[in-house]
mmCIF file with all atom_site columns, C-alpha atoms and ligand atoms in Angstrom:
data_model
loop_
_atom_site.group_PDB
_atom_site.id
_atom_site.type_symbol
_atom_site.label_atom_id
_atom_site.label_alt_id
_atom_site.label_comp_id
_atom_site.label_asym_id
_atom_site.label_entity_id
_atom_site.label_seq_id
_atom_site.pdbx_PDB_ins_code
_atom_site.Cartn_x
_atom_site.Cartn_y
_atom_site.Cartn_z
_atom_site.occupancy
_atom_site.B_iso_or_equiv
_atom_site.pdbx_formal_charge
_atom_site.auth_seq_id
_atom_site.auth_comp_id
_atom_site.auth_asym_id
_atom_site.auth_atom_id
_atom_site.pdbx_PDB_model_num
ATOM   1   C CA  . UNK E 1 1   ? -73.939  26.395 -65.551 1.00 0.00 ? 169 UNK E CA  1
ATOM   2   C CA  . UNK E 1 2   ? -75.857  26.990 -68.842 1.00 0.00 ? 170 UNK E CA  1
ATOM   3   C CA  . UNK E 1 3   ? -79.200  28.782 -68.494 1.00 0.00 ? 171 UNK E CA  1
ATOM   4   C CA  . UNK E 1 4   ? -82.375  28.509 -70.597 1.00 0.00 ? 172 UNK E CA  1
ATOM   5   C CA  . UNK E 1 5   ? -83.135  31.431 -72.916 1.00 0.00 ? 173 UNK E CA  1
ATOM   6   C CA  . UNK E 1 6   ? -86.662  31.617 -71.493 1.00 0.00 ? 174 UNK E CA  1
ATOM   7   C CA  . UNK E 1 7   ? -88.089  30.297 -68.213 1.00 0.00 ? 175 UNK E CA  1
ATOM   8   C CA  . UNK E 1 8   ? -88.859  26.581 -68.365 1.00 0.00 ? 176 UNK E CA  1
ATOM   9   C CA  . UNK E 1 9   ? -92.616  25.864 -68.132 1.00 0.00 ? 177 UNK E CA  1
ATOM   10  C CA  . UNK E 1 10  ? -93.576  23.120 -65.687 1.00 0.00 ? 178 UNK E CA  1
ATOM   11  C CA  . UNK E 1 11  ? -97.053  21.639 -66.150 1.00 0.00 ? 179 UNK E CA  1
ATOM   12  C CA  . UNK E 1 12  ? -97.905  20.156 -62.801 1.00 0.00 ? 180 UNK E CA  1
ATOM   13  C CA  . UNK E 1 13  ? -100.513 19.278 -60.179 1.00 0.00 ? 181 UNK E CA  1
ATOM   14  C CA  . UNK E 1 14  ? -99.515  20.636 -56.766 1.00 0.00 ? 182 UNK E CA  1
ATOM   15  C CA  . UNK E 1 15  ? -100.315 17.420 -54.844 1.00 0.00 ? 183 UNK E CA  1
ATOM   16  C CA  . UNK E 1 16  ? -98.520  15.159 -57.337 1.00 0.00 ? 184 UNK E CA  1
ATOM   17  C CA  . UNK E 1 17  ? -95.224  13.780 -56.092 1.00 0.00 ? 185 UNK E CA  1
ATOM   18  C CA  . UNK E 1 18  ? -94.168  13.072 -59.679 1.00 0.00 ? 186 UNK E CA  1
ATOM   19  C CA  . UNK E 1 19  ? -94.643  16.788 -60.384 1.00 0.00 ? 187 UNK E CA  1
ATOM   20  C CA  . UNK E 1 20  ? -92.881  17.738 -57.183 1.00 0.00 ? 188 UNK E CA  1
ATOM   21  C CA  . UNK E 1 21  ? -89.695  15.838 -58.060 1.00 0.00 ? 189 UNK E CA  1
ATOM   22  C CA  . UNK E 1 22  ? -89.430  17.910 -61.284 1.00 0.00 ? 190 UNK E CA  1
ATOM   23  C CA  . UNK E 1 23  ? -90.171  21.169 -59.456 1.00 0.00 ? 191 UNK E CA  1
ATOM   24  C CA  . UNK E 1 24  ? -87.661  20.328 -56.727 1.00 0.00 ? 192 UNK E CA  1
ATOM   25  C CA  . UNK E 1 25  ? -84.895  19.723 -59.252 1.00 0.00 ? 193 UNK E CA  1
ATOM   26  C CA  . UNK E 1 26  ? -85.649  22.939 -61.169 1.00 0.00 ? 194 UNK E CA  1
ATOM   27  C CA  . UNK E 1 27  ? -85.379  24.788 -57.868 1.00 0.00 ? 195 UNK E CA  1
ATOM   28  C CA  . UNK E 1 28  ? -82.204  23.017 -56.701 1.00 0.00 ? 196 UNK E CA  1
ATOM   29  C CA  . UNK E 1 29  ? -80.533  23.797 -60.030 1.00 0.00 ? 197 UNK E CA  1
ATOM   30  C CA  . UNK E 1 30  ? -81.547  27.449 -59.639 1.00 0.00 ? 198 UNK E CA  1
ATOM   31  C CA  . UNK E 1 31  ? -83.157  27.468 -63.087 1.00 0.00 ? 199 UNK E CA  1
ATOM   32  C CA  . UNK E 1 32  ? -85.795  30.061 -64.015 1.00 0.00 ? 200 UNK E CA  1
ATOM   33  C CA  . UNK E 1 33  ? -89.169  28.347 -64.359 1.00 0.00 ? 201 UNK E CA  1
ATOM   34  C CA  . UNK E 1 34  ? -92.867  29.062 -64.298 1.00 0.00 ? 202 UNK E CA  1
ATOM   35  C CA  . UNK E 1 35  ? -95.598  26.741 -63.134 1.00 0.00 ? 203 UNK E CA  1
ATOM   36  C CA  . UNK E 1 36  ? -98.728  25.865 -65.125 1.00 0.00 ? 204 UNK E CA  1
ATOM   37  C CA  . UNK E 1 37  ? -101.291 24.158 -62.889 1.00 0.00 ? 205 UNK E CA  1
ATOM   38  C CA  . UNK E 1 38  ? -103.144 21.289 -64.578 1.00 0.00 ? 206 UNK E CA  1
ATOM   39  C CA  . UNK E 1 39  ? -106.489 20.543 -62.923 1.00 0.00 ? 207 UNK E CA  1
ATOM   40  C CA  . UNK E 1 40  ? -106.487 16.729 -62.742 1.00 0.00 ? 208 UNK E CA  1
ATOM   41  C CA  . UNK E 1 41  ? -109.890 16.779 -61.007 1.00 0.00 ? 209 UNK E CA  1
ATOM   42  C CA  . UNK E 1 42  ? -111.418 18.460 -64.083 1.00 0.00 ? 210 UNK E CA  1
ATOM   43  C CA  . UNK E 1 43  ? -109.411 16.054 -66.313 1.00 0.00 ? 211 UNK E CA  1
ATOM   44  C CA  . UNK E 1 44  ? -107.500 18.877 -68.003 1.00 0.00 ? 212 UNK E CA  1
ATOM   45  C CA  . UNK E 1 45  ? -104.730 16.325 -68.592 1.00 0.00 ? 213 UNK E CA  1
ATOM   46  C CA  . UNK E 1 46  ? -106.972 14.427 -71.027 1.00 0.00 ? 214 UNK E CA  1
ATOM   47  C CA  . UNK E 1 47  ? -107.834 17.454 -73.196 1.00 0.00 ? 215 UNK E CA  1
ATOM   48  C CA  . UNK E 1 48  ? -106.339 17.690 -76.715 1.00 0.00 ? 216 UNK E CA  1
ATOM   49  C CA  . UNK E 1 49  ? -103.992 20.599 -75.913 1.00 0.00 ? 217 UNK E CA  1
ATOM   50  C CA  . UNK E 1 50  ? -102.396 18.677 -73.059 1.00 0.00 ? 218 UNK E CA  1
ATOM   51  C CA  . UNK E 1 51  ? -102.413 15.318 -74.891 1.00 0.00 ? 219 UNK E CA  1
ATOM   52  C CA  . UNK E 1 52  ? -100.377 17.019 -77.620 1.00 0.00 ? 220 UNK E CA  1
ATOM   53  C CA  . UNK E 1 53  ? -97.634  17.503 -75.004 1.00 0.00 ? 221 UNK E CA  1
ATOM   54  C CA  . UNK E 1 54  ? -98.010  14.066 -73.394 1.00 0.00 ? 222 UNK E CA  1
ATOM   55  C CA  . UNK E 1 55  ? -100.190 11.458 -75.126 1.00 0.00 ? 223 UNK E CA  1
ATOM   56  C CA  . UNK E 1 56  ? -100.306 9.516  -71.828 1.00 0.00 ? 224 UNK E CA  1
ATOM   57  C CA  . UNK E 1 57  ? -102.309 12.425 -70.369 1.00 0.00 ? 225 UNK E CA  1
ATOM   58  C CA  . UNK E 1 58  ? -100.238 12.742 -67.192 1.00 0.00 ? 226 UNK E CA  1
ATOM   59  C CA  . UNK E 1 59  ? -98.275  15.404 -65.362 1.00 0.00 ? 227 UNK E CA  1
ATOM   60  C CA  . UNK E 1 60  ? -95.506  16.448 -65.141 1.00 0.00 ? 228 UNK E CA  1
ATOM   61  C CA  . UNK E 1 61  ? -94.410  17.863 -68.475 1.00 0.00 ? 229 UNK E CA  1
ATOM   62  C CA  . UNK E 1 62  ? -91.796  20.548 -69.028 1.00 0.00 ? 230 UNK E CA  1
ATOM   63  C CA  . UNK E 1 63  ? -91.320  22.833 -72.003 1.00 0.00 ? 231 UNK E CA  1
ATOM   64  C CA  . UNK E 1 64  ? -87.809  24.185 -72.464 1.00 0.00 ? 232 UNK E CA  1
ATOM   65  C CA  . UNK E 1 65  ? -87.740  26.184 -75.692 1.00 0.00 ? 233 UNK E CA  1
ATOM   66  C CA  . UNK E 1 66  ? -88.926  23.721 -78.320 1.00 0.00 ? 234 UNK E CA  1
ATOM   67  C CA  . UNK E 1 67  ? -88.139  20.673 -76.151 1.00 0.00 ? 235 UNK E CA  1
ATOM   68  C CA  . UNK E 1 68  ? -91.253  19.096 -74.630 1.00 0.00 ? 236 UNK E CA  1
ATOM   69  C CA  . UNK E 1 69  ? -90.354  16.461 -72.035 1.00 0.00 ? 237 UNK E CA  1
ATOM   70  C CA  . UNK E 1 70  ? -92.917  14.242 -70.303 1.00 0.00 ? 238 UNK E CA  1
ATOM   71  C CA  . UNK E 1 71  ? -92.345  11.761 -67.458 1.00 0.00 ? 239 UNK E CA  1
ATOM   72  C CA  . UNK E 1 72  ? -90.779  12.831 -64.187 1.00 0.00 ? 240 UNK E CA  1
ATOM   73  C CA  . UNK E 1 73  ? -87.676  10.646 -64.404 1.00 0.00 ? 241 UNK E CA  1
ATOM   74  C CA  . UNK E 1 74  ? -87.106  11.659 -68.035 1.00 0.00 ? 242 UNK E CA  1
ATOM   75  C CA  . UNK E 1 75  ? -87.334  15.282 -66.879 1.00 0.00 ? 243 UNK E CA  1
ATOM   76  C CA  . UNK E 1 76  ? -84.710  14.661 -64.175 1.00 0.00 ? 244 UNK E CA  1
ATOM   77  C CA  . UNK E 1 77  ? -82.377  13.043 -66.709 1.00 0.00 ? 245 UNK E CA  1
ATOM   78  C CA  . UNK E 1 78  ? -82.962  15.828 -69.253 1.00 0.00 ? 246 UNK E CA  1
ATOM   79  C CA  . UNK E 1 79  ? -82.323  18.653 -66.789 1.00 0.00 ? 247 UNK E CA  1
ATOM   80  C CA  . UNK E 1 80  ? -79.225  16.970 -65.350 1.00 0.00 ? 248 UNK E CA  1
ATOM   81  C CA  . UNK E 1 81  ? -77.757  16.311 -68.799 1.00 0.00 ? 249 UNK E CA  1
ATOM   82  C CA  . UNK E 1 82  ? -78.621  19.760 -70.157 1.00 0.00 ? 250 UNK E CA  1
ATOM   83  C CA  . UNK E 1 83  ? -77.891  21.982 -67.168 1.00 0.00 ? 251 UNK E CA  1
ATOM   84  C CA  . UNK E 1 84  ? -75.358  20.126 -65.001 1.00 0.00 ? 252 UNK E CA  1
ATOM   85  C CA  . UNK E 1 85  ? -72.437  19.448 -67.369 1.00 0.00 ? 253 UNK E CA  1
ATOM   86  C CA  . UNK E 1 86  ? -70.213  18.586 -64.393 1.00 0.00 ? 254 UNK E CA  1
ATOM   87  C CA  . UNK E 1 87  ? -72.330  15.449 -63.934 1.00 0.00 ? 255 UNK E CA  1
ATOM   88  C CA  . UNK E 1 88  ? -72.842  15.876 -60.210 1.00 0.00 ? 256 UNK E CA  1
ATOM   89  C CA  . UNK E 1 89  ? -76.581  15.126 -60.260 1.00 0.00 ? 257 UNK E CA  1
ATOM   90  C CA  . UNK E 1 90  ? -76.267  12.376 -62.884 1.00 0.00 ? 258 UNK E CA  1
ATOM   91  C CA  . UNK E 1 91  ? -72.769  10.891 -62.716 1.00 0.00 ? 259 UNK E CA  1
ATOM   92  C CA  . UNK E 1 92  ? -71.258  9.679  -66.005 1.00 0.00 ? 260 UNK E CA  1
ATOM   93  C CA  . UNK E 1 93  ? -69.006  6.922  -64.575 1.00 0.00 ? 261 UNK E CA  1
ATOM   94  C CA  . UNK E 1 94  ? -70.559  3.573  -65.620 1.00 0.00 ? 262 UNK E CA  1
ATOM   95  C CA  . UNK E 1 95  ? -71.089  2.043  -62.159 1.00 0.00 ? 263 UNK E CA  1
ATOM   96  C CA  . UNK E 1 96  ? -72.321  5.329  -60.700 1.00 0.00 ? 264 UNK E CA  1
ATOM   97  C CA  . UNK E 1 97  ? -74.840  5.923  -63.481 1.00 0.00 ? 265 UNK E CA  1
ATOM   98  C CA  . UNK E 1 98  ? -76.044  2.320  -63.158 1.00 0.00 ? 266 UNK E CA  1
ATOM   99  C CA  . UNK E 1 99  ? -76.615  2.897  -59.448 1.00 0.00 ? 267 UNK E CA  1
ATOM   100 C CA  . UNK E 1 100 ? -78.664  6.038  -60.198 1.00 0.00 ? 268 UNK E CA  1
ATOM   101 C CA  . UNK E 1 101 ? -80.692  4.161  -62.824 1.00 0.00 ? 269 UNK E CA  1
ATOM   102 C CA  . UNK E 1 102 ? -81.444  1.356  -60.361 1.00 0.00 ? 270 UNK E CA  1
ATOM   103 C CA  . UNK E 1 103 ? -83.128  3.863  -58.026 1.00 0.00 ? 271 UNK E CA  1
ATOM   104 C CA  . UNK E 1 104 ? -84.976  5.547  -60.902 1.00 0.00 ? 272 UNK E CA  1
ATOM   105 C CA  . UNK E 1 105 ? -86.404  2.118  -61.763 1.00 0.00 ? 273 UNK E CA  1
ATOM   106 C CA  . UNK E 1 106 ? -87.462  1.601  -58.148 1.00 0.00 ? 274 UNK E CA  1
ATOM   107 C CA  . UNK E 1 107 ? -89.108  5.046  -58.226 1.00 0.00 ? 275 UNK E CA  1
ATOM   108 C CA  . UNK E 1 108 ? -91.135  3.994  -61.290 1.00 0.00 ? 276 UNK E CA  1
ATOM   109 C CA  . UNK E 1 109 ? -91.865  0.568  -59.766 1.00 0.00 ? 277 UNK E CA  1
ATOM   110 C CA  . UNK E 1 110 ? -92.095  -0.137 -56.047 1.00 0.00 ? 278 UNK E CA  1
ATOM   111 C CA  . UNK E 1 111 ? -92.429  3.550  -55.092 1.00 0.00 ? 279 UNK E CA  1
ATOM   112 C CA  . UNK E 1 112 ? -95.091  4.409  -57.690 1.00 0.00 ? 280 UNK E CA  1
ATOM   113 C CA  . UNK E 1 113 ? -97.190  1.298  -57.037 1.00 0.00 ? 281 UNK E CA  1
ATOM   114 C CA  . UNK E 1 114 ? -96.460  1.244  -53.295 1.00 0.00 ? 282 UNK E CA  1
ATOM   115 C CA  . UNK E 1 115 ? -96.395  4.483  -51.251 1.00 0.00 ? 283 UNK E CA  1
ATOM   116 C CA  . UNK E 1 116 ? -97.568  6.751  -54.094 1.00 0.00 ? 284 UNK E CA  1
ATOM   117 C CA  . UNK E 1 117 ? -100.577 4.575  -54.887 1.00 0.00 ? 285 UNK E CA  1
ATOM   118 C CA  . UNK E 1 118 ? -101.401 4.151  -51.168 1.00 0.00 ? 286 UNK E CA  1
ATOM   119 C CA  . UNK E 1 119 ? -101.559 7.947  -50.919 1.00 0.00 ? 287 UNK E CA  1
ATOM   120 C CA  . UNK E 1 120 ? -103.911 8.201  -53.928 1.00 0.00 ? 288 UNK E CA  1
ATOM   121 C CA  . UNK E 1 121 ? -106.176 5.640  -52.231 1.00 0.00 ? 289 UNK E CA  1
ATOM   122 C CA  . UNK E 1 122 ? -106.243 7.555  -48.927 1.00 0.00 ? 290 UNK E CA  1
ATOM   123 C CA  . UNK E 1 123 ? -106.411 11.108 -50.337 1.00 0.00 ? 291 UNK E CA  1
ATOM   124 C CA  . UNK E 1 124 ? -108.547 10.637 -53.432 1.00 0.00 ? 292 UNK E CA  1
ATOM   125 C CA  . UNK E 1 125 ? -110.404 7.366  -52.797 1.00 0.00 ? 293 UNK E CA  1
ATOM   126 C CA  . UNK E 1 126 ? -108.790 5.587  -55.774 1.00 0.00 ? 294 UNK E CA  1
ATOM   127 C CA  . UNK E 1 127 ? -109.841 1.956  -56.122 1.00 0.00 ? 295 UNK E CA  1
ATOM   128 C CA  . UNK E 1 128 ? -106.471 0.186  -55.956 1.00 0.00 ? 296 UNK E CA  1
ATOM   129 C CA  . UNK E 1 129 ? -105.405 -2.815 -53.858 1.00 0.00 ? 297 UNK E CA  1
ATOM   130 C CA  . UNK E 1 130 ? -104.278 -1.201 -50.595 1.00 0.00 ? 298 UNK E CA  1
ATOM   131 C CA  . UNK E 1 131 ? -102.647 -4.360 -49.192 1.00 0.00 ? 299 UNK E CA  1
ATOM   132 C CA  . UNK E 1 132 ? -100.463 -4.631 -52.285 1.00 0.00 ? 300 UNK E CA  1
ATOM   133 C CA  . UNK E 1 133 ? -99.317  -1.010 -51.891 1.00 0.00 ? 301 UNK E CA  1
ATOM   134 C CA  . UNK E 1 134 ? -98.240  -1.815 -48.304 1.00 0.00 ? 302 UNK E CA  1
ATOM   135 C CA  . UNK E 1 135 ? -96.338  -4.925 -49.461 1.00 0.00 ? 303 UNK E CA  1
ATOM   136 C CA  . UNK E 1 136 ? -94.476  -2.940 -52.129 1.00 0.00 ? 304 UNK E CA  1
ATOM   137 C CA  . UNK E 1 137 ? -93.674  -0.128 -49.687 1.00 0.00 ? 305 UNK E CA  1
ATOM   138 C CA  . UNK E 1 138 ? -92.234  -2.624 -47.201 1.00 0.00 ? 306 UNK E CA  1
ATOM   139 C CA  . UNK E 1 139 ? -90.183  -4.300 -49.963 1.00 0.00 ? 307 UNK E CA  1
ATOM   140 C CA  . UNK E 1 140 ? -88.699  -0.929 -50.909 1.00 0.00 ? 308 UNK E CA  1
ATOM   141 C CA  . UNK E 1 141 ? -88.026  0.468  -47.448 1.00 0.00 ? 309 UNK E CA  1
ATOM   142 C CA  . UNK E 1 142 ? -86.610  -2.727 -45.952 1.00 0.00 ? 310 UNK E CA  1
ATOM   143 C CA  . UNK E 1 143 ? -83.848  -2.470 -48.585 1.00 0.00 ? 311 UNK E CA  1
ATOM   144 C CA  . UNK E 1 144 ? -83.548  1.325  -48.619 1.00 0.00 ? 312 UNK E CA  1
ATOM   145 C CA  . UNK E 1 145 ? -83.247  1.752  -44.850 1.00 0.00 ? 313 UNK E CA  1
ATOM   146 C CA  . UNK E 1 146 ? -80.134  -0.430 -44.310 1.00 0.00 ? 314 UNK E CA  1
ATOM   147 C CA  . UNK E 1 147 ? -78.665  0.936  -47.563 1.00 0.00 ? 315 UNK E CA  1
ATOM   148 C CA  . UNK E 1 148 ? -78.830  4.428  -46.034 1.00 0.00 ? 316 UNK E CA  1
ATOM   149 C CA  . UNK E 1 149 ? -77.278  3.295  -42.740 1.00 0.00 ? 317 UNK E CA  1
ATOM   150 C CA  . UNK E 1 150 ? -73.764  3.632  -44.169 1.00 0.00 ? 318 UNK E CA  1
ATOM   151 C CA  . UNK E 1 151 ? -74.149  6.437  -46.729 1.00 0.00 ? 319 UNK E CA  1
ATOM   152 C CA  . UNK E 1 152 ? -75.791  9.874  -46.712 1.00 0.00 ? 320 UNK E CA  1
ATOM   153 C CA  . UNK E 1 153 ? -77.494  9.598  -50.120 1.00 0.00 ? 321 UNK E CA  1
ATOM   154 C CA  . UNK E 1 154 ? -78.751  6.768  -52.312 1.00 0.00 ? 322 UNK E CA  1
ATOM   155 C CA  . UNK E 1 155 ? -76.255  6.629  -55.174 1.00 0.00 ? 323 UNK E CA  1
ATOM   156 C CA  . UNK E 1 156 ? -73.236  8.769  -54.225 1.00 0.00 ? 324 UNK E CA  1
ATOM   157 C CA  . UNK E 1 157 ? -71.720  10.621 -51.292 1.00 0.00 ? 325 UNK E CA  1
ATOM   158 C CA  . UNK E 1 158 ? -73.795  13.635 -52.372 1.00 0.00 ? 326 UNK E CA  1
ATOM   159 C CA  . UNK E 1 159 ? -77.354  14.076 -53.633 1.00 0.00 ? 327 UNK E CA  1
ATOM   160 C CA  . UNK E 1 160 ? -78.132  12.868 -57.168 1.00 0.00 ? 328 UNK E CA  1
ATOM   161 C CA  . UNK E 1 161 ? -81.348  12.609 -59.159 1.00 0.00 ? 329 UNK E CA  1
ATOM   162 C CA  . UNK E 1 162 ? -81.819  9.169  -57.564 1.00 0.00 ? 330 UNK E CA  1
ATOM   163 C CA  . UNK E 1 163 ? -82.576  10.916 -54.263 1.00 0.00 ? 331 UNK E CA  1
ATOM   164 C CA  . UNK E 1 164 ? -84.987  13.367 -55.906 1.00 0.00 ? 332 UNK E CA  1
ATOM   165 C CA  . UNK E 1 165 ? -86.869  10.544 -57.631 1.00 0.00 ? 333 UNK E CA  1
ATOM   166 C CA  . UNK E 1 166 ? -87.415  8.766  -54.299 1.00 0.00 ? 334 UNK E CA  1
ATOM   167 C CA  . UNK E 1 167 ? -87.889  11.778 -52.029 1.00 0.00 ? 335 UNK E CA  1
ATOM   168 C CA  . UNK E 1 168 ? -91.384  13.249 -52.633 1.00 0.00 ? 336 UNK E CA  1
ATOM   169 C CA  . UNK E 1 169 ? -93.533  10.125 -52.266 1.00 0.00 ? 337 UNK E CA  1
ATOM   170 C CA  . UNK E 1 170 ? -91.359  8.813  -49.439 1.00 0.00 ? 338 UNK E CA  1
ATOM   171 C CA  . UNK E 1 171 ? -91.569  12.030 -47.406 1.00 0.00 ? 339 UNK E CA  1
ATOM   172 C CA  . UNK E 1 172 ? -95.359  11.993 -47.920 1.00 0.00 ? 340 UNK E CA  1
ATOM   173 C CA  . UNK E 1 173 ? -95.827  8.234  -47.464 1.00 0.00 ? 341 UNK E CA  1
ATOM   174 C CA  . UNK E 1 174 ? -97.586  8.692  -44.079 1.00 0.00 ? 342 UNK E CA  1
ATOM   175 C CA  . UNK E 1 175 ? -100.403 10.482 -45.955 1.00 0.00 ? 343 UNK E CA  1
ATOM   176 C CA  . UNK E 1 176 ? -101.093 7.093  -47.508 1.00 0.00 ? 344 UNK E CA  1
ATOM   177 C CA  . UNK E 1 177 ? -100.985 5.332  -44.152 1.00 0.00 ? 345 UNK E CA  1
ATOM   178 C CA  . UNK E 1 178 ? -97.418  4.069  -44.726 1.00 0.00 ? 346 UNK E CA  1
ATOM   179 C CA  . UNK E 1 179 ? -95.533  4.778  -41.504 1.00 0.00 ? 347 UNK E CA  1
ATOM   180 C CA  . UNK E 1 180 ? -91.827  5.624  -41.679 1.00 0.00 ? 348 UNK E CA  1
ATOM   181 C CA  . UNK E 1 181 ? -91.342  4.924  -37.956 1.00 0.00 ? 349 UNK E CA  1
ATOM   182 C CA  . UNK E 1 182 ? -89.583  1.567  -38.631 1.00 0.00 ? 350 UNK E CA  1
ATOM   183 C CA  . UNK E 1 183 ? -87.119  3.258  -40.998 1.00 0.00 ? 351 UNK E CA  1
ATOM   184 C CA  . UNK E 1 184 ? -84.873  5.705  -39.059 1.00 0.00 ? 352 UNK E CA  1
ATOM   185 C CA  . UNK E 1 185 ? -82.234  5.932  -41.805 1.00 0.00 ? 353 UNK E CA  1
ATOM   186 C CA  . UNK E 1 186 ? -84.889  6.850  -44.357 1.00 0.00 ? 354 UNK E CA  1
ATOM   187 C CA  . UNK E 1 187 ? -86.149  9.585  -42.016 1.00 0.00 ? 355 UNK E CA  1
ATOM   188 C CA  . UNK E 1 188 ? -82.619  10.959 -41.563 1.00 0.00 ? 356 UNK E CA  1
ATOM   189 C CA  . UNK E 1 189 ? -82.143  10.947 -45.353 1.00 0.00 ? 357 UNK E CA  1
ATOM   190 C CA  . UNK E 1 190 ? -85.400  12.921 -45.789 1.00 0.00 ? 358 UNK E CA  1
ATOM   191 C CA  . UNK E 1 191 ? -84.027  15.548 -43.403 1.00 0.00 ? 359 UNK E CA  1
ATOM   192 C CA  . UNK E 1 192 ? -80.767  15.721 -45.396 1.00 0.00 ? 360 UNK E CA  1
ATOM   193 C CA  . UNK E 1 193 ? -82.671  16.381 -48.622 1.00 0.00 ? 361 UNK E CA  1
ATOM   194 C CA  . UNK E 1 194 ? -84.840  19.014 -46.959 1.00 0.00 ? 362 UNK E CA  1
ATOM   195 C CA  . UNK E 1 195 ? -81.639  20.763 -45.809 1.00 0.00 ? 363 UNK E CA  1
ATOM   196 C CA  . UNK E 1 196 ? -80.341  21.158 -49.392 1.00 0.00 ? 364 UNK E CA  1
ATOM   197 C CA  . UNK E 1 197 ? -80.061  24.757 -50.480 1.00 0.00 ? 365 UNK E CA  1
ATOM   198 C CA  . UNK E 1 198 ? -83.093  25.908 -52.577 1.00 0.00 ? 366 UNK E CA  1
ATOM   199 C CA  . UNK E 1 199 ? -85.216  22.963 -51.337 1.00 0.00 ? 367 UNK E CA  1
ATOM   200 C CA  . UNK E 1 200 ? -88.949  23.521 -51.958 1.00 0.00 ? 368 UNK E CA  1
ATOM   201 C CA  . UNK E 1 201 ? -91.552  21.385 -50.148 1.00 0.00 ? 369 UNK E CA  1
ATOM   202 C CA  . UNK E 1 202 ? -94.640  19.697 -51.556 1.00 0.00 ? 370 UNK E CA  1
ATOM   203 C CA  . UNK E 1 203 ? -97.848  20.792 -49.760 1.00 0.00 ? 371 UNK E CA  1
ATOM   204 C CA  . UNK E 1 204 ? -98.759  18.487 -46.881 1.00 0.00 ? 372 UNK E CA  1
ATOM   205 C CA  . UNK E 1 205 ? -102.076 16.618 -46.915 1.00 0.00 ? 373 UNK E CA  1
ATOM   206 C CA  . UNK E 1 206 ? -103.989 15.373 -43.862 1.00 0.00 ? 374 UNK E CA  1
ATOM   207 C CA  . UNK E 1 207 ? -102.835 12.064 -42.356 1.00 0.00 ? 375 UNK E CA  1
ATOM   208 C CA  . UNK E 1 208 ? -105.392 9.251  -42.531 1.00 0.00 ? 376 UNK E CA  1
ATOM   209 C CA  . UNK E 1 209 ? -106.928 8.194  -39.198 1.00 0.00 ? 377 UNK E CA  1
ATOM   210 C CA  . UNK E 1 210 ? -105.168 4.800  -39.262 1.00 0.00 ? 378 UNK E CA  1
ATOM   211 C CA  . UNK E 1 211 ? -101.649 6.188  -39.845 1.00 0.00 ? 379 UNK E CA  1
HETATM 212 N N1  . LIG G 2 .   ? -94.510  7.794  -65.167 1.00 0.00 ? 106 LIG G N1  1
HETATM 213 C C1  . LIG G 2 .   ? -95.104  9.091  -64.970 1.00 0.00 ? 106 LIG G C1  1
HETATM 214 C C2  . LIG G 2 .   ? -96.271  8.979  -63.994 1.00 0.00 ? 106 LIG G C2  1
HETATM 215 C C3  . LIG G 2 .   ? -96.949  10.310 -63.809 1.00 0.00 ? 106 LIG G C3  1
HETATM 216 C C4  . LIG G 2 .   ? -98.250  10.209 -63.065 1.00 0.00 ? 106 LIG G C4  1
HETATM 217 O O1  . LIG G 2 .   ? -98.656  9.136  -62.571 1.00 0.00 ? 106 LIG G O1  1
HETATM 218 N N2  . LIG G 2 .   ? -98.949  11.349 -62.996 1.00 0.00 ? 106 LIG G N2  1
HETATM 219 C C5  . LIG G 2 .   ? -100.214 11.403 -62.327 1.00 0.00 ? 106 LIG G C5  1
HETATM 220 C C6  . LIG G 2 .   ? -100.184 12.419 -61.181 1.00 0.00 ? 106 LIG G C6  1
HETATM 221 S S1  . LIG G 2 .   ? -99.062  11.915 -59.917 1.00 0.00 ? 106 LIG G S1  1
HETATM 222 C C7  . LIG G 2 .   ? -101.275 11.879 -63.294 1.00 0.00 ? 106 LIG G C7  1
HETATM 223 O O2  . LIG G 2 .   ? -101.045 12.748 -64.115 1.00 0.00 ? 106 LIG G O2  1
HETATM 224 N N3  . LIG G 2 .   ? -102.473 11.289 -63.189 1.00 0.00 ? 106 LIG G N3  1
HETATM 225 C C8  . LIG G 2 .   ? -103.605 11.677 -63.964 1.00 0.00 ? 106 LIG G C8  1
HETATM 226 C C9  . LIG G 2 .   ? -104.030 10.613 -64.923 1.00 0.00 ? 106 LIG G C9  1
HETATM 227 O O3  . LIG G 2 .   ? -103.347 9.567  -65.045 1.00 0.00 ? 106 LIG G O3  1
HETATM 228 O O4  . LIG G 2 .   ? -105.060 10.846 -65.561 1.00 0.00 ? 106 LIG G O4  1
HETATM 229 C C10 . LIG G 2 .   ? -94.069  10.075 -64.470 1.00 0.00 ? 106 LIG G C10 1
HETATM 230 O O5  . LIG G 2 .   ? -93.094  9.630  -63.834 1.00 0.00 ? 106 LIG G O5  1
HETATM 231 O O6  . LIG G 2 .   ? -94.191  11.266 -64.730 1.00 0.00 ? 106 LIG G O6  1
#
């Protein structure tokens, strides 16, 4: 596997699931990387030096030599294309890559505005519509759970970046008051990802009283 000339820099916030999916993939690929913590509470992500890396003012961002890549799914695609030429994490066969892309879209849609947003409401008091986050989470997991009843991973018979895109906010969904009790296949899939070699966890946050 090719290796970067210098460690990849990951600009992240430790409690951000979007950041975690990038960190998890760097670790699973065994790539050298160093972490730069961005203090979202102090709005470091909106300062000119960070906006020069990502004009949307959001983590994660990676720097790999002179390549600056923002957006967690873009980072997954970049790392898979650059450092996994065998195409295991991002298959090249047309139907397989379409299947991966479908889950990346769900990660940027139902997952981001469902379980991820519910967690931001519960942990940080964000003023979003909590009922809508629960509706989106249910829409996602009522499809994902039966999908995982007959296969070990979302898009192939082994882990791909589709699994990494969905993992972090799903594993931490209970922190947003989204219970995974009704979804046994999703819970088994979480355990399979956590058993991958070089897996790194995201720090746990307290569960809300109503969870
Ligand atoms: N589409 C982006 C979303 C990233 C995102 O929402 N980042 C959040 C942390 S999880 C953030 O930086 N929020 C701070 C802000 O928007 O000011 C991605 O996939 O990377």
